[in-house]
mmCIF file of N, CA and C in Angstrom:
data_model
loop_
_atom_site.group_PDB
_atom_site.id
_atom_site.type_symbol
_atom_site.label_atom_id
_atom_site.label_comp_id
_atom_site.label_asym_id
_atom_site.label_seq_id
_atom_site.Cartn_x
_atom_site.Cartn_y
_atom_site.Cartn_z
ATOM 1 N N MET A 51 0.914 -1.038 0.081
ATOM 2 C CA MET A 51 0.187 0.134 -0.067
ATOM 3 C C MET A 51 0.917 1.005 -0.206
ATOM 4 N N SER A 52 0.805 1.984 -0.913
ATOM 5 C CA SER A 52 1.588 3.595 -1.090
ATOM 6 C C SER A 52 1.038 4.286 0.215
ATOM 7 N N THR A 53 1.797 5.231 0.550
ATOM 8 C CA THR A 53 1.240 6.321 1.671
ATOM 9 C C THR A 53 0.259 6.917 1.190
ATOM 10 N N LYS A 54 0.147 7.005 0.007
ATOM 11 C CA LYS A 54 -1.204 7.823 -0.554
ATOM 12 C C LYS A 54 -2.284 7.054 -0.235
ATOM 13 N N GLU A 55 -2.352 5.865 -0.356
ATOM 14 C CA GLU A 55 -3.314 5.132 0.015
ATOM 15 C C GLU A 55 -3.726 4.782 1.322
ATOM 16 N N PHE A 56 -2.445 4.756 2.068
ATOM 17 C CA PHE A 56 -2.832 4.514 3.407
ATOM 18 C C PHE A 56 -3.236 5.531 3.918
ATOM 19 N N VAL A 57 -3.483 7.306 3.670
ATOM 20 C CA VAL A 57 -3.892 8.099 4.139
ATOM 21 C C VAL A 57 -4.993 8.200 3.828
ATOM 22 N N ASP A 58 -5.294 8.302 2.460
ATOM 23 C CA ASP A 58 -6.677 8.336 1.921
ATOM 24 C C ASP A 58 -7.711 6.978 2.836
ATOM 25 N N SER A 59 -7.135 5.686 2.726
ATOM 26 C CA SER A 59 -7.897 5.144 3.415
ATOM 27 C C SER A 59 -8.229 5.324 4.960
ATOM 28 N N LYS A 60 -7.333 5.450 5.750
ATOM 29 C CA LYS A 60 -7.518 5.922 7.101
ATOM 30 C C LYS A 60 -8.268 7.146 7.206
ATOM 31 N N ILE A 61 -8.564 8.180 6.297
ATOM 32 C CA ILE A 61 -9.329 9.259 6.442
ATOM 33 C C ILE A 61 -10.914 8.983 6.229
ATOM 34 N N LYS A 62 -11.007 8.170 4.893
ATOM 35 C CA LYS A 62 -11.867 7.457 4.518
ATOM 36 C C LYS A 62 -12.932 6.896 5.358
ATOM 37 N N ASN A 63 -12.357 5.802 5.832
ATOM 38 C CA ASN A 63 -12.575 4.477 7.166
ATOM 39 C C ASN A 63 -12.799 5.035 8.250
ATOM 40 N N GLY A 64 -11.725 5.875 8.734
ATOM 41 C CA GLY A 64 -11.880 6.421 9.981
ATOM 42 C C GLY A 64 -12.999 7.614 10.498
ATOM 43 N N LYS A 65 -14.154 7.352 11.555
ATOM 44 C CA LYS A 65 -14.807 8.419 11.875
ATOM 45 C C LYS A 65 -14.163 9.790 12.766
ATOM 46 N N VAL A 66 -12.818 9.312 13.382
ATOM 47 C CA VAL A 66 -12.266 10.389 13.643
ATOM 48 C C VAL A 66 -10.642 9.943 13.539
ATOM 49 N N VAL A 67 -9.917 10.784 12.794
ATOM 50 C CA VAL A 67 -8.523 10.579 12.504
ATOM 51 C C VAL A 67 -7.369 11.776 13.249
ATOM 52 N N VAL A 68 -6.404 11.694 13.423
ATOM 53 C CA VAL A 68 -5.490 12.812 14.347
ATOM 54 C C VAL A 68 -3.853 12.648 13.606
ATOM 55 N N TRP A 69 -3.816 13.106 12.591
ATOM 56 C CA TRP A 69 -2.354 12.687 12.523
ATOM 57 C C TRP A 69 -1.240 13.469 13.538
ATOM 58 N N SER A 70 -0.691 13.008 13.877
ATOM 59 C CA SER A 70 -0.051 13.809 15.112
ATOM 60 C C SER A 70 1.351 13.378 15.054
ATOM 61 N N LYS A 71 2.235 14.012 16.129
ATOM 62 C CA LYS A 71 3.464 13.776 16.429
ATOM 63 C C LYS A 71 3.740 13.606 18.140
ATOM 64 N N SER A 72 4.141 12.384 18.622
ATOM 65 C CA SER A 72 3.982 12.306 20.497
ATOM 66 C C SER A 72 4.235 12.890 21.100
ATOM 67 N N TYR A 73 5.456 14.063 20.424
ATOM 68 C CA TYR A 73 6.142 15.117 21.647
ATOM 69 C C TYR A 73 5.439 16.749 20.937
ATOM 70 N N CYS A 74 4.256 16.709 20.175
ATOM 71 C CA CYS A 74 3.661 17.987 20.174
ATOM 72 C C CYS A 74 2.860 18.464 20.961
ATOM 73 N N PRO A 75 2.678 19.713 21.645
ATOM 74 C CA PRO A 75 1.606 20.150 22.444
ATOM 75 C C PRO A 75 0.751 20.703 21.809
ATOM 76 N N TYR A 76 0.808 20.839 20.747
ATOM 77 C CA TYR A 76 -0.976 21.584 19.719
ATOM 78 C C TYR A 76 -1.255 20.088 19.774
ATOM 79 N N CYS A 77 -0.474 18.824 19.063
ATOM 80 C CA CYS A 77 -1.135 17.836 19.067
ATOM 81 C C CYS A 77 -2.328 17.117 20.088
ATOM 82 N N LYS A 78 -1.028 17.268 21.671
ATOM 83 C CA LYS A 78 -1.986 17.110 22.886
ATOM 84 C C LYS A 78 -2.950 17.489 22.841
ATOM 85 N N LYS A 79 -3.288 19.152 22.858
ATOM 86 C CA LYS A 79 -4.477 19.766 22.810
ATOM 87 C C LYS A 79 -5.250 19.214 22.375
ATOM 88 N N ALA A 80 -5.047 18.648 20.733
ATOM 89 C CA ALA A 80 -6.394 18.313 19.975
ATOM 90 C C ALA A 80 -6.790 16.917 20.436
ATOM 91 N N LYS A 81 -5.344 16.321 20.762
ATOM 92 C CA LYS A 81 -6.049 14.715 21.724
ATOM 93 C C LYS A 81 -6.851 14.881 22.896
ATOM 94 N N ASP A 82 -6.602 15.379 23.582
ATOM 95 C CA ASP A 82 -6.938 15.950 25.006
ATOM 96 C C ASP A 82 -8.382 16.029 24.869
ATOM 97 N N ALA A 83 -8.820 17.272 23.641
ATOM 98 C CA ALA A 83 -10.238 17.943 23.740
ATOM 99 C C ALA A 83 -10.696 16.622 22.859
ATOM 100 N N LEU A 84 -10.538 15.755 21.688
ATOM 101 C CA LEU A 84 -11.312 14.886 21.604
ATOM 102 C C LEU A 84 -11.431 13.745 22.741
ATOM 103 N N PHE A 85 -10.521 13.701 23.387
ATOM 104 C CA PHE A 85 -10.534 12.160 24.646
ATOM 105 C C PHE A 85 -11.410 12.428 25.858
ATOM 106 N N SER A 86 -11.621 14.207 25.961
ATOM 107 C CA SER A 86 -12.557 14.052 27.118
ATOM 108 C C SER A 86 -14.036 14.450 26.102
ATOM 109 N N LEU A 87 -14.679 13.838 25.025
ATOM 110 C CA LEU A 87 -15.807 13.469 24.923
ATOM 111 C C LEU A 87 -15.999 12.247 23.784
ATOM 112 N N LEU A 88 -14.421 11.426 24.258
ATOM 113 C CA LEU A 88 -14.781 10.142 23.347
ATOM 114 C C LEU A 88 -14.041 9.494 23.809
ATOM 115 N N PRO A 89 -14.291 7.909 24.211
ATOM 116 C CA PRO A 89 -12.927 6.544 24.273
ATOM 117 C C PRO A 89 -11.861 7.176 23.897
ATOM 118 N N LYS A 90 -10.488 6.590 23.714
ATOM 119 C CA LYS A 90 -9.490 6.607 23.075
ATOM 120 C C LYS A 90 -9.725 5.463 21.742
ATOM 121 N N ASP A 91 -10.464 4.518 22.278
ATOM 122 C CA ASP A 91 -10.588 3.932 20.701
ATOM 123 C C ASP A 91 -11.211 3.964 19.726
ATOM 124 N N ALA A 92 -11.967 5.390 20.005
ATOM 125 C CA ALA A 92 -12.957 5.788 19.066
ATOM 126 C C ALA A 92 -12.141 6.827 18.284
ATOM 127 N N VAL A 93 -11.168 7.335 18.409
ATOM 128 C CA VAL A 93 -9.994 8.138 17.672
ATOM 129 C C VAL A 93 -8.869 7.390 17.289
ATOM 130 N N ASP A 94 -8.871 7.712 16.132
ATOM 131 C CA ASP A 94 -7.299 6.924 15.285
ATOM 132 C C ASP A 94 -6.486 7.726 15.084
ATOM 133 N N VAL A 95 -5.593 7.538 16.631
ATOM 134 C CA VAL A 95 -4.464 8.720 16.090
ATOM 135 C C VAL A 95 -2.717 7.931 15.567
ATOM 136 N N GLU A 96 -2.552 8.584 14.738
ATOM 137 C CA GLU A 96 -1.431 8.369 13.739
ATOM 138 C C GLU A 96 0.130 9.501 14.164
ATOM 139 N N GLU A 97 0.642 8.456 14.975
ATOM 140 C CA GLU A 97 1.768 9.561 15.444
ATOM 141 C C GLU A 97 3.077 9.404 14.725
ATOM 142 N N LEU A 98 3.193 10.401 13.725
ATOM 143 C CA LEU A 98 4.352 10.723 12.551
ATOM 144 C C LEU A 98 5.297 10.486 13.105
ATOM 145 N N ASP A 99 5.955 10.988 14.024
ATOM 146 C CA ASP A 99 7.380 10.439 14.769
ATOM 147 C C ASP A 99 7.568 9.088 15.229
ATOM 148 N N GLN A 100 6.863 8.404 14.662
ATOM 149 C CA GLN A 100 7.014 6.691 15.038
ATOM 150 C C GLN A 100 6.704 5.935 14.251
ATOM 151 N N ARG A 101 6.511 6.718 13.056
ATOM 152 C CA ARG A 101 6.371 5.860 11.501
ATOM 153 C C ARG A 101 7.276 5.955 10.478
ATOM 154 N N SER A 102 7.794 5.094 9.997
ATOM 155 C CA SER A 102 9.220 5.660 8.682
ATOM 156 C C SER A 102 8.741 6.293 8.028
ATOM 157 N N ASP A 103 7.716 6.270 7.633
ATOM 158 C CA ASP A 103 7.171 7.462 6.421
ATOM 159 C C ASP A 103 6.289 8.586 6.916
ATOM 160 N N GLY A 104 6.617 8.599 7.949
ATOM 161 C CA GLY A 104 6.189 9.853 8.843
ATOM 162 C C GLY A 104 6.288 11.185 8.139
ATOM 163 N N ASP A 105 7.516 11.358 7.224
ATOM 164 C CA ASP A 105 7.807 12.791 6.283
ATOM 165 C C ASP A 105 6.947 12.556 5.009
ATOM 166 N N GLU A 106 6.781 11.375 4.606
ATOM 167 C CA GLU A 106 5.733 11.185 2.956
ATOM 168 C C GLU A 106 4.661 11.375 3.513
ATOM 169 N N ILE A 107 3.963 10.887 4.703
ATOM 170 C CA ILE A 107 2.703 11.388 5.238
ATOM 171 C C ILE A 107 2.748 12.859 4.917
ATOM 172 N N GLN A 108 3.307 13.095 5.987
ATOM 173 C CA GLN A 108 3.031 14.659 6.000
ATOM 174 C C GLN A 108 2.973 15.591 4.271
ATOM 175 N N ASP A 109 4.163 15.313 4.269
ATOM 176 C CA ASP A 109 4.160 15.908 2.405
ATOM 177 C C ASP A 109 2.346 15.942 1.948
ATOM 178 N N TYR A 110 2.151 14.574 2.083
ATOM 179 C CA TYR A 110 0.919 14.290 1.401
ATOM 180 C C TYR A 110 -0.689 14.906 2.180
ATOM 181 N N LEU A 111 -0.389 15.099 3.473
ATOM 182 C CA LEU A 111 -1.591 15.838 3.840
ATOM 183 C C LEU A 111 -1.097 17.528 3.899
ATOM 184 N N GLN A 112 -0.229 18.056 3.361
ATOM 185 C CA GLN A 112 0.178 19.233 2.762
ATOM 186 C C GLN A 112 -0.916 19.449 1.240
ATOM 187 N N GLN A 113 -0.507 18.364 0.444
ATOM 188 C CA GLN A 113 -1.316 18.308 -0.839
ATOM 189 C C GLN A 113 -2.867 18.819 -0.786
ATOM 190 N N LEU A 114 -3.190 17.560 0.608
ATOM 191 C CA LEU A 114 -4.573 17.627 0.555
ATOM 192 C C LEU A 114 -5.455 18.782 1.261
ATOM 193 N N THR A 115 -4.530 19.055 2.595
ATOM 194 C CA THR A 115 -4.848 20.216 3.584
ATOM 195 C C THR A 115 -4.370 21.520 3.376
ATOM 196 N N GLY A 116 -3.197 21.699 2.311
ATOM 197 C CA GLY A 116 -2.957 22.928 2.241
ATOM 198 C C GLY A 116 -1.683 22.914 3.886
ATOM 199 N N GLY A 117 -1.784 22.301 4.169
ATOM 200 C CA GLY A 117 -0.429 22.621 5.591
ATOM 201 C C GLY A 117 0.107 21.216 5.810
ATOM 202 N N ARG A 118 1.311 21.262 6.322
ATOM 203 C CA ARG A 118 2.340 20.532 6.426
ATOM 204 C C ARG A 118 2.155 20.147 7.763
ATOM 205 N N SER A 119 1.956 21.111 9.106
ATOM 206 C CA SER A 119 1.928 20.892 10.308
ATOM 207 C C SER A 119 1.277 19.805 11.283
ATOM 208 N N VAL A 120 1.596 19.806 12.120
ATOM 209 C CA VAL A 120 0.362 18.564 12.800
ATOM 210 C C VAL A 120 0.305 19.372 14.196
ATOM 211 N N PRO A 121 -1.290 19.096 14.773
ATOM 212 C CA PRO A 121 -1.844 17.972 14.345
ATOM 213 C C PRO A 121 -3.066 18.295 13.096
ATOM 214 N N ARG A 122 -3.056 17.089 12.285
ATOM 215 C CA ARG A 122 -4.486 17.371 11.183
ATOM 216 C C ARG A 122 -5.652 16.475 11.706
ATOM 217 N N VAL A 123 -6.226 17.014 11.786
ATOM 218 C CA VAL A 123 -7.573 16.084 12.212
ATOM 219 C C VAL A 123 -8.655 16.247 11.415
ATOM 220 N N PHE A 124 -9.149 14.997 11.254
ATOM 221 C CA PHE A 124 -10.204 15.004 10.134
ATOM 222 C C PHE A 124 -11.519 14.256 11.058
ATOM 223 N N ILE A 125 -12.558 14.715 10.593
ATOM 224 C CA ILE A 125 -13.465 14.058 11.259
ATOM 225 C C ILE A 125 -14.753 13.439 9.846
ATOM 226 N N GLY A 126 -15.201 12.573 9.891
ATOM 227 C CA GLY A 126 -16.452 11.954 8.691
ATOM 228 C C GLY A 126 -15.535 12.216 7.177
ATOM 229 N N GLY A 127 -13.993 12.014 7.394
ATOM 230 C CA GLY A 127 -13.464 12.244 6.248
ATOM 231 C C GLY A 127 -13.422 13.535 5.906
ATOM 232 N N LYS A 128 -13.243 14.385 6.433
ATOM 233 C CA LYS A 128 -13.503 16.086 6.324
ATOM 234 C C LYS A 128 -12.547 16.655 7.057
ATOM 235 N N PHE A 129 -11.501 17.342 6.703
ATOM 236 C CA PHE A 129 -10.048 18.187 7.493
ATOM 237 C C PHE A 129 -10.742 19.410 8.334
ATOM 238 N N ILE A 130 -10.955 19.200 10.023
ATOM 239 C CA ILE A 130 -11.148 20.501 10.546
ATOM 240 C C ILE A 130 -10.372 21.367 10.453
ATOM 241 N N GLY A 131 -9.048 20.990 11.224
ATOM 242 C CA GLY A 131 -8.201 22.185 11.111
ATOM 243 C C GLY A 131 -7.294 21.320 12.160
ATOM 244 N N GLY A 132 -6.411 21.888 13.017
ATOM 245 C CA GLY A 132 -5.564 21.970 13.967
ATOM 246 C C GLY A 132 -5.741 21.611 15.198
ATOM 247 N N GLY A 133 -4.852 21.605 16.662
ATOM 248 C CA GLY A 133 -5.012 22.020 17.809
ATOM 249 C C GLY A 133 -5.504 23.109 18.306
ATOM 250 N N ASP A 134 -5.292 24.075 17.876
ATOM 251 C CA ASP A 134 -6.250 24.805 18.628
ATOM 252 C C ASP A 134 -7.596 25.077 18.008
ATOM 253 N N ASP A 135 -7.646 24.793 17.004
ATOM 254 C CA ASP A 135 -9.320 24.576 15.861
ATOM 255 C C ASP A 135 -9.701 23.687 16.655
ATOM 256 N N THR A 136 -9.655 22.304 16.849
ATOM 257 C CA THR A 136 -10.250 21.820 17.695
ATOM 258 C C THR A 136 -10.784 22.147 18.848
ATOM 259 N N VAL A 137 -9.744 22.468 19.814
ATOM 260 C CA VAL A 137 -10.274 23.096 21.022
ATOM 261 C C VAL A 137 -11.241 24.169 21.048
ATOM 262 N N ARG A 138 -11.057 24.928 20.360
ATOM 263 C CA ARG A 138 -11.917 26.471 19.903
ATOM 264 C C ARG A 138 -13.332 25.612 19.502
ATOM 265 N N MET A 139 -13.587 24.291 18.698
ATOM 266 C CA MET A 139 -14.722 24.027 18.271
ATOM 267 C C MET A 139 -15.615 23.213 19.350
ATOM 268 N N LYS A 140 -15.038 22.852 20.202
ATOM 269 C CA LYS A 140 -15.425 22.313 21.372
ATOM 270 C C LYS A 140 -15.739 22.693 21.988
ATOM 271 N N LYS A 141 -15.237 24.308 22.222
ATOM 272 C CA LYS A 141 -15.997 25.309 23.137
ATOM 273 C C LYS A 141 -17.035 25.787 22.822
ATOM 274 N N SER A 142 -17.205 26.214 21.176
ATOM 275 C CA SER A 142 -18.340 26.590 20.864
ATOM 276 C C SER A 142 -19.563 25.529 20.722
ATOM 277 N N GLY A 143 -18.801 24.421 21.087
ATOM 278 C CA GLY A 143 -19.720 23.198 20.483
ATOM 279 C C GLY A 143 -19.876 22.187 19.491
ATOM 280 N N GLU A 144 -19.421 23.352 18.601
ATOM 281 C CA GLU A 144 -19.158 22.502 16.930
ATOM 282 C C GLU A 144 -18.757 21.211 16.934
ATOM 283 N N LEU A 145 -17.516 20.836 17.637
ATOM 284 C CA LEU A 145 -17.073 19.563 17.733
ATOM 285 C C LEU A 145 -17.855 18.642 18.020
ATOM 286 N N GLN A 146 -18.696 18.717 19.361
ATOM 287 C CA GLN A 146 -19.798 17.612 19.530
ATOM 288 C C GLN A 146 -20.466 17.603 18.476
ATOM 289 N N ALA A 147 -21.058 18.191 17.766
ATOM 290 C CA ALA A 147 -22.247 18.254 16.562
ATOM 291 C C ALA A 147 -21.282 17.854 15.650
ATOM 292 N N LYS A 148 -20.400 17.855 15.208
ATOM 293 C CA LYS A 148 -19.497 17.101 13.985
ATOM 294 C C LYS A 148 -19.247 15.636 14.870
ATOM 295 N N LEU A 149 -19.040 15.332 15.839
ATOM 296 C CA LEU A 149 -18.671 14.047 16.510
ATOM 297 C C LEU A 149 -19.921 13.545 16.383
ATOM 298 N N ALA A 150 -21.073 14.082 16.597
ATOM 299 C CA ALA A 150 -22.366 13.385 16.669
ATOM 300 C C ALA A 150 -23.000 13.257 15.414
ATOM 301 N N ASP A 151 -22.505 13.915 14.150
ATOM 302 C CA ASP A 151 -23.020 14.001 12.858
ATOM 303 C C ASP A 151 -22.499 12.492 12.138
ATOM 304 N N VAL A 152 -21.506 12.193 12.449
ATOM 305 C CA VAL A 152 -20.736 10.938 11.876
ATOM 306 C C VAL A 152 -21.028 9.665 12.721
ATOM 307 N N GLY A 153 -21.574 9.843 14.167
ATOM 308 C CA GLY A 153 -21.923 9.168 14.679
ATOM 309 C C GLY A 153 -20.661 8.297 15.568
ATOM 310 N N ALA A 154 -19.852 9.417 15.950
ATOM 311 C CA ALA A 154 -18.808 8.872 16.967
ATOM 312 C C ALA A 154 -19.495 8.976 18.034
ATOM 313 N N MET A 155 -20.860 9.423 18.150
ATOM 314 C CA MET A 155 -20.959 10.732 19.973
ATOM 315 C C MET A 155 -22.490 10.324 19.670
ATOM 316 N N ALA A 156 -22.827 10.192 20.847
ATOM 317 C CA ALA A 156 -24.721 10.104 21.192
ATOM 318 C C ALA A 156 -24.673 11.668 21.063
ATOM 319 N N ALA A 157 -25.867 11.875 20.492
ATOM 320 C CA ALA A 157 -26.058 13.605 20.457
ATOM 321 C C ALA A 157 -26.585 14.463 21.454
#
């Protein structure tokens, strides 16, 4: 499976996917916001610093989203933003609505 196929498959098939780095504070903010609403096994977290193809994945995510920085958070196959975006959406209730829309959590 190519890097592109791997990323496309994760995004298409996962309700909630976070492309992350284990040491990144913005990634932690996004994951904490999601984990406060969902069980950990409901969020597909890919730690790019722990993968040999992490740089290739970031390059492809840049093509998809216009940005190479992490986190890159996808809900229902759609890019919703990074760490600050995810926290802001949680505070406004938008994150909960998006998660409910894709069946990741009860409405």
